[in-house]
CSV table of C-alpha atoms in Angstrom, one decimal:
chain,number,residue,atom,x,y,z
A,12,UNK,CA,-219.3,8.3,-192.7
A,13,UNK,CA,-220.5,9.5,-196.4
A,14,UNK,CA,-220.6,6.6,-198.7
A,15,UNK,CA,-219.3,8.7,-201.6
A,16,UNK,CA,-215.4,9.8,-201.6
A,17,UNK,CA,-215.7,12.7,-204.5
A,18,UNK,CA,-212.8,13.5,-206.7
A,19,UNK,CA,-211.0,16.7,-207.6
A,20,UNK,CA,-212.5,17.0,-211.1
A,21,UNK,CA,-212.7,19.1,-213.8
A,22,UNK,CA,-215.5,22.5,-213.5
A,23,UNK,CA,-218.7,21.2,-214.6
A,24,UNK,CA,-221.7,23.3,-216.8
A,25,UNK,CA,-224.8,23.2,-215.3
A,26,UNK,CA,-224.3,19.5,-216.3
A,27,UNK,CA,-227.9,15.6,-216.9
A,28,UNK,CA,-226.9,13.1,-215.0
A,29,UNK,CA,-228.4,10.2,-216.1
A,30,UNK,CA,-228.4,6.5,-214.6
A,31,UNK,CA,-229.1,2.9,-214.6
A,32,UNK,CA,-228.2,0.1,-211.6
A,33,UNK,CA,-228.3,-3.1,-213.0
A,34,UNK,CA,-231.0,-5.5,-211.4
A,35,UNK,CA,-233.9,-4.7,-211.2
A,36,UNK,CA,-235.6,-3.2,-213.5
A,37,UNK,CA,-233.3,-3.4,-216.1
A,38,UNK,CA,-234.8,-6.3,-218.1
A,39,UNK,CA,-232.4,-7.4,-220.4
A,40,UNK,CA,-229.9,-5.1,-219.2
A,41,UNK,CA,-230.8,-2.2,-221.8
A,42,UNK,CA,-230.7,0.6,-218.8
A,43,UNK,CA,-227.3,-0.2,-217.6
A,44,UNK,CA,-226.0,-1.8,-221.3
A,45,UNK,CA,-227.4,2.2,-222.5
A,46,UNK,CA,-225.8,4.0,-218.6
A,47,UNK,CA,-222.7,2.0,-219.8
A,48,UNK,CA,-222.2,3.1,-223.2
A,49,UNK,CA,-222.2,6.5,-222.1
A,50,UNK,CA,-219.6,6.3,-220.1
A,51,UNK,CA,-217.5,4.2,-222.5
A,52,UNK,CA,-214.7,7.1,-222.9
A,53,UNK,CA,-215.8,8.7,-219.1
A,54,UNK,CA,-213.9,10.2,-215.8
A,55,UNK,CA,-214.6,9.4,-212.4
A,56,UNK,CA,-215.9,11.2,-210.3
A,57,UNK,CA,-217.3,10.0,-208.3
A,58,UNK,CA,-217.0,6.7,-206.0
A,59,UNK,CA,-219.1,4.7,-203.2
A,60,UNK,CA,-218.4,2.6,-200.7
A,61,UNK,CA,-219.9,-1.1,-202.2
A,62,UNK,CA,-218.9,-3.6,-199.1
A,63,UNK,CA,-221.0,-0.9,-197.6
A,64,UNK,CA,-224.4,-1.3,-199.7
A,65,UNK,CA,-224.1,-4.6,-201.6
A,66,UNK,CA,-224.1,-8.6,-200.6
A,67,UNK,CA,-221.1,-9.5,-202.3
A,68,UNK,CA,-222.3,-13.4,-201.5
A,69,UNK,CA,-224.8,-13.2,-203.7
A,70,UNK,CA,-223.2,-10.5,-206.1
A,71,UNK,CA,-219.7,-12.0,-205.4
A,72,UNK,CA,-217.3,-9.9,-207.4
A,73,UNK,CA,-215.1,-12.5,-209.8
A,74,UNK,CA,-211.8,-13.5,-209.8
A,75,UNK,CA,-210.1,-14.8,-212.1
A,76,UNK,CA,-207.2,-17.6,-211.7
A,77,UNK,CA,-204.4,-18.5,-214.7
A,78,UNK,CA,-202.9,-21.9,-214.3
A,79,UNK,CA,-203.8,-22.7,-211.6
A,80,UNK,CA,-202.1,-19.3,-210.1
A,81,UNK,CA,-205.5,-16.6,-208.3
A,82,UNK,CA,-204.2,-13.3,-210.1
A,83,UNK,CA,-207.7,-11.0,-210.0
A,84,UNK,CA,-210.7,-10.0,-208.8
A,85,UNK,CA,-213.1,-7.8,-210.0
A,86,UNK,CA,-215.2,-6.8,-207.3
A,87,UNK,CA,-218.7,-4.7,-208.7
A,88,UNK,CA,-218.6,-0.3,-208.8
A,89,UNK,CA,-221.3,2.1,-207.6
A,90,UNK,CA,-220.3,5.9,-209.7
A,91,UNK,CA,-220.6,8.7,-211.4
A,92,UNK,CA,-218.8,9.5,-214.7
A,93,UNK,CA,-218.2,12.4,-216.3
A,94,UNK,CA,-218.8,13.3,-220.2
A,95,UNK,CA,-219.1,15.5,-222.6
A,96,UNK,CA,-222.2,15.0,-225.0
A,97,UNK,CA,-221.7,17.3,-228.3
A,98,UNK,CA,-221.8,20.9,-226.0
A,99,UNK,CA,-223.7,19.3,-222.8
A,100,UNK,CA,-221.8,18.4,-219.7
A,101,UNK,CA,-222.9,15.1,-219.5
A,102,UNK,CA,-222.9,12.7,-216.2
A,103,UNK,CA,-223.3,9.0,-215.6
A,104,UNK,CA,-224.2,7.0,-212.5
A,105,UNK,CA,-224.1,3.3,-213.3
A,106,UNK,CA,-223.2,-0.4,-211.5
A,107,UNK,CA,-224.6,-2.9,-209.1
A,108,UNK,CA,-227.7,-2.2,-208.1
A,109,UNK,CA,-227.4,-1.1,-203.9
A,110,UNK,CA,-228.9,-4.1,-201.6
A,111,UNK,CA,-228.6,-2.3,-198.4
A,112,UNK,CA,-229.1,1.9,-197.6
A,113,UNK,CA,-231.3,2.9,-199.9
A,114,UNK,CA,-232.3,5.2,-197.6
A,115,UNK,CA,-228.6,6.9,-196.3
A,116,UNK,CA,-227.3,7.0,-200.3
A,117,UNK,CA,-230.6,8.7,-201.2
A,118,UNK,CA,-229.1,11.0,-199.0
A,119,UNK,CA,-226.3,11.1,-199.9
A,120,UNK,CA,-226.6,11.2,-203.6
A,121,UNK,CA,-229.0,14.2,-203.6
A,122,UNK,CA,-225.9,16.2,-201.4
A,123,UNK,CA,-223.7,15.5,-204.6
A,124,UNK,CA,-225.4,16.2,-207.2
A,125,UNK,CA,-225.8,19.2,-204.5
A,126,UNK,CA,-222.3,19.7,-205.0
A,127,UNK,CA,-222.0,18.7,-208.8
A,128,UNK,CA,-224.8,21.1,-209.8
A,129,UNK,CA,-226.5,19.2,-211.7
A,130,UNK,CA,-229.3,20.7,-213.5
A,131,UNK,CA,-231.5,17.5,-214.1
A,132,UNK,CA,-232.0,13.6,-213.7
A,133,UNK,CA,-232.4,11.2,-215.9
A,134,UNK,CA,-233.2,7.1,-214.4
A,135,UNK,CA,-234.0,4.7,-217.1
A,136,UNK,CA,-234.8,1.7,-216.8
A,137,UNK,CA,-236.4,-1.1,-218.8
A,138,UNK,CA,-239.3,-4.0,-218.0
A,139,UNK,CA,-240.2,-6.6,-220.1
A,140,UNK,CA,-243.6,-6.8,-221.5
A,141,UNK,CA,-245.9,-7.6,-224.0
A,142,UNK,CA,-244.9,-7.0,-226.8
A,143,UNK,CA,-242.8,-7.6,-230.0
A,144,UNK,CA,-239.6,-7.5,-231.4
A,145,UNK,CA,-241.1,-6.2,-234.5
A,146,UNK,CA,-241.8,-2.6,-234.1
A,147,UNK,CA,-240.2,0.1,-231.5
A,148,UNK,CA,-239.5,-0.1,-228.8
A,149,UNK,CA,-242.0,1.7,-226.4
A,150,UNK,CA,-240.9,3.2,-224.1
A,151,UNK,CA,-243.0,4.5,-221.1
A,152,UNK,CA,-242.1,8.1,-219.1
A,153,UNK,CA,-241.9,9.5,-216.1
A,154,UNK,CA,-241.4,13.3,-214.6
A,155,UNK,CA,-241.1,14.8,-211.4
A,156,UNK,CA,-243.8,17.6,-212.8
A,157,UNK,CA,-245.9,19.3,-215.9
A,158,UNK,CA,-243.9,19.9,-218.7
A,159,UNK,CA,-240.4,19.0,-218.2
A,160,UNK,CA,-240.2,15.7,-220.4
A,161,UNK,CA,-239.5,16.5,-224.6
A,162,UNK,CA,-242.1,16.5,-227.7
A,163,UNK,CA,-243.4,14.3,-228.4
A,164,UNK,CA,-242.9,10.8,-226.2
A,165,UNK,CA,-246.6,10.6,-223.1
A,166,UNK,CA,-246.3,10.7,-219.6
A,167,UNK,CA,-248.1,7.7,-218.2
A,168,UNK,CA,-249.5,5.3,-216.9
A,169,UNK,CA,-251.7,7.1,-216.0
A,170,UNK,CA,-253.1,5.5,-212.5
A,171,UNK,CA,-251.6,4.1,-209.8
A,172,UNK,CA,-249.0,1.6,-210.1
A,173,UNK,CA,-247.9,0.0,-206.9
A,174,UNK,CA,-244.7,-2.3,-207.9
A,175,UNK,CA,-240.7,-2.9,-206.2
A,176,UNK,CA,-238.9,0.2,-206.0
A,177,UNK,CA,-235.7,-0.1,-206.7
A,178,UNK,CA,-233.4,1.6,-205.6
A,179,UNK,CA,-233.0,3.5,-208.6
A,180,UNK,CA,-236.7,4.9,-207.4
A,181,UNK,CA,-235.7,5.6,-203.8
A,182,UNK,CA,-232.9,7.9,-204.8
A,183,UNK,CA,-234.7,9.0,-208.1
A,184,UNK,CA,-237.2,10.4,-205.3
A,185,UNK,CA,-235.3,12.1,-202.7
A,186,UNK,CA,-233.3,14.3,-205.8
A,187,UNK,CA,-237.1,15.6,-207.0
A,188,UNK,CA,-237.1,16.6,-202.9
A,189,UNK,CA,-234.6,18.7,-203.1
A,190,UNK,CA,-235.4,20.6,-206.3
A,191,UNK,CA,-234.0,19.5,-208.5
A,192,UNK,CA,-235.9,18.4,-212.2
A,193,UNK,CA,-236.3,14.6,-212.6
A,194,UNK,CA,-237.3,12.4,-215.9
A,195,UNK,CA,-237.9,8.8,-216.5
A,196,UNK,CA,-237.5,6.4,-219.3
A,197,UNK,CA,-238.6,2.8,-219.1
A,198,UNK,CA,-237.7,0.5,-222.1
A,199,UNK,CA,-240.9,-1.9,-222.8
A,200,UNK,CA,-238.5,-5.6,-224.1
A,201,UNK,CA,-240.6,-8.8,-225.1
A,202,UNK,CA,-241.5,-10.7,-222.4
A,203,UNK,CA,-239.6,-13.9,-224.5
A,204,UNK,CA,-236.5,-12.1,-225.3
A,205,UNK,CA,-233.7,-13.9,-223.3
A,206,UNK,CA,-230.0,-11.9,-222.8
A,207,UNK,CA,-228.8,-8.1,-223.9
A,208,UNK,CA,-231.6,-6.5,-226.6
A,209,UNK,CA,-229.8,-4.1,-227.8
A,210,UNK,CA,-232.5,-2.2,-229.4
A,211,UNK,CA,-234.1,-1.2,-226.3
A,212,UNK,CA,-230.3,1.1,-225.2
A,213,UNK,CA,-230.9,2.2,-229.0
A,214,UNK,CA,-234.1,3.5,-227.6
A,215,UNK,CA,-233.5,4.8,-224.1
A,216,UNK,CA,-230.6,7.3,-225.9
A,217,UNK,CA,-232.7,8.1,-228.8
A,218,UNK,CA,-234.6,9.9,-226.0
A,219,UNK,CA,-231.6,10.5,-223.3
A,220,UNK,CA,-230.9,12.4,-226.8
A,221,UNK,CA,-234.7,14.7,-227.0
A,222,UNK,CA,-234.3,15.3,-223.8
A,223,UNK,CA,-230.9,17.2,-223.5
A,224,UNK,CA,-231.0,18.7,-227.0
A,225,UNK,CA,-228.1,16.2,-228.6
A,226,UNK,CA,-227.9,13.4,-230.5
A,227,UNK,CA,-226.1,10.6,-229.1
A,228,UNK,CA,-223.3,8.2,-231.1
A,229,UNK,CA,-225.3,5.3,-230.7
A,230,UNK,CA,-223.8,3.1,-233.7
A,231,UNK,CA,-222.5,0.6,-232.2
A,232,UNK,CA,-226.3,-0.1,-230.4
A,233,UNK,CA,-227.9,0.9,-234.2
A,234,UNK,CA,-225.9,-2.1,-235.8
A,235,UNK,CA,-226.0,-4.7,-232.7
A,236,UNK,CA,-229.5,-3.9,-232.5
A,237,UNK,CA,-230.4,-5.2,-236.1
A,238,UNK,CA,-227.7,-8.1,-236.0
A,239,UNK,CA,-230.0,-9.5,-232.7
A,240,UNK,CA,-232.7,-8.2,-235.1
A,241,UNK,CA,-231.7,-10.9,-237.6
A,242,UNK,CA,-232.0,-13.6,-235.8
A,243,UNK,CA,-234.7,-13.1,-233.7
A,244,UNK,CA,-235.9,-12.9,-237.1
A,245,UNK,CA,-234.4,-15.7,-238.1
A,246,UNK,CA,-235.7,-17.9,-234.9
A,247,UNK,CA,-239.5,-17.4,-235.8
A,248,UNK,CA,-239.9,-18.5,-239.0
A,249,UNK,CA,-238.3,-21.6,-238.7
A,250,UNK,CA,-241.1,-21.9,-235.6
A,251,UNK,CA,-244.9,-21.5,-236.2
A,252,UNK,CA,-245.3,-21.5,-233.5
A,253,UNK,CA,-242.9,-19.1,-232.4
A,254,UNK,CA,-245.0,-16.7,-235.6
A,255,UNK,CA,-248.4,-17.5,-234.3
A,256,UNK,CA,-248.0,-16.4,-231.0
A,257,UNK,CA,-246.5,-13.0,-232.4
A,258,UNK,CA,-249.2,-13.0,-234.1
A,259,UNK,CA,-251.7,-13.0,-231.6
A,260,UNK,CA,-249.3,-10.4,-229.8
A,261,UNK,CA,-249.8,-8.5,-232.8
A,262,UNK,CA,-254.0,-8.7,-233.0
A,263,UNK,CA,-253.9,-7.8,-229.0
A,264,UNK,CA,-252.3,-4.7,-228.6
A,265,UNK,CA,-252.0,-3.5,-232.7
A,266,UNK,CA,-248.7,-2.3,-234.0
A,267,UNK,CA,-249.4,1.0,-233.2
A,268,UNK,CA,-246.9,2.3,-229.3
A,269,UNK,CA,-249.1,2.1,-226.5
A,270,UNK,CA,-249.0,3.2,-222.7
A,271,UNK,CA,-250.3,-0.4,-221.0
A,272,UNK,CA,-252.4,0.2,-217.2
A,273,UNK,CA,-250.6,-0.3,-214.5
A,274,UNK,CA,-252.2,-3.7,-214.5
A,275,UNK,CA,-250.9,-4.9,-217.9
A,276,UNK,CA,-246.8,-4.0,-215.9
A,277,UNK,CA,-247.7,-4.9,-212.7
A,278,UNK,CA,-248.1,-8.6,-214.3
A,279,UNK,CA,-245.7,-8.4,-216.5
A,280,UNK,CA,-243.4,-7.9,-214.1
A,281,UNK,CA,-245.2,-10.7,-211.3
A,282,UNK,CA,-244.4,-12.8,-214.8
A,283,UNK,CA,-240.9,-11.6,-215.1
A,284,UNK,CA,-239.8,-12.1,-211.1
A,285,UNK,CA,-241.4,-16.0,-211.8
A,286,UNK,CA,-239.7,-16.5,-214.5
A,287,UNK,CA,-236.3,-14.7,-214.0
A,288,UNK,CA,-233.1,-17.0,-213.8
A,289,UNK,CA,-232.6,-17.4,-217.0
A,290,UNK,CA,-229.4,-16.8,-218.9
A,291,UNK,CA,-228.1,-15.3,-222.4
A,292,UNK,CA,-230.6,-18.4,-224.7
A,293,UNK,CA,-229.4,-16.8,-228.4
A,294,UNK,CA,-232.2,-19.4,-228.3
A,295,UNK,CA,-235.4,-16.9,-227.0
A,296,UNK,CA,-238.2,-19.2,-227.5
A,297,UNK,CA,-236.5,-21.7,-225.7
A,298,UNK,CA,-236.0,-24.5,-228.2
A,299,UNK,CA,-233.7,-25.9,-229.9
């Protein structure tokens, strides 16, 4: 039995698929927010069997209780939706990162994208990094072959980077092995930021727009990023130790966008694993 159910859809012309899951490699929810933004008015094309893929004890459905009466359960979802970006057909793949049957899922997704005629796959992610919010969000890029990335972005990091894989990466590899070009964009999120970081979502979608040659409408995210930046600046201004810490980061790496080494990325991911578990704290430096 296939893990997905394909719905009737309009004819698609050379669609590009943009994918991100929540959870791992989704620091501050930046990449899942990006695909959520793209899928706001999209039509569902395919759904996946979440009961077979997700541990519902670890990712429990949300229960609404109204006046003491159980009203509704909202279940985790994993869906592919279809929308338009200018004159381009765009498929958006997002939802809960699966817990089970990754290899079977990768095979089924490969079959699905071939059926839908996908011409390019774009993975999105976000990783914690020793960067500051005061400069443009650095974005790492990967590609299944040289020459696939748009001008102005550098593939990297160089050398071997060995980290725990995301389900999305396993699927991307299977899609690439089917002959579909794949690229990935990974925003570096300041590791001191707790909660959403809309600036990273803006940066990711700007790269998607350049990659597909169509500017994407980003104004709600851009405004959210401006407001969030103002709040972060206010917190820093009120805390001398926070100012000193950011000055150390800037002195260490400089203001220019750079590609960190594999060791640096691995160290930040290890830090993230140790320190994860916090909520959407409006004060990212942990002081009141």
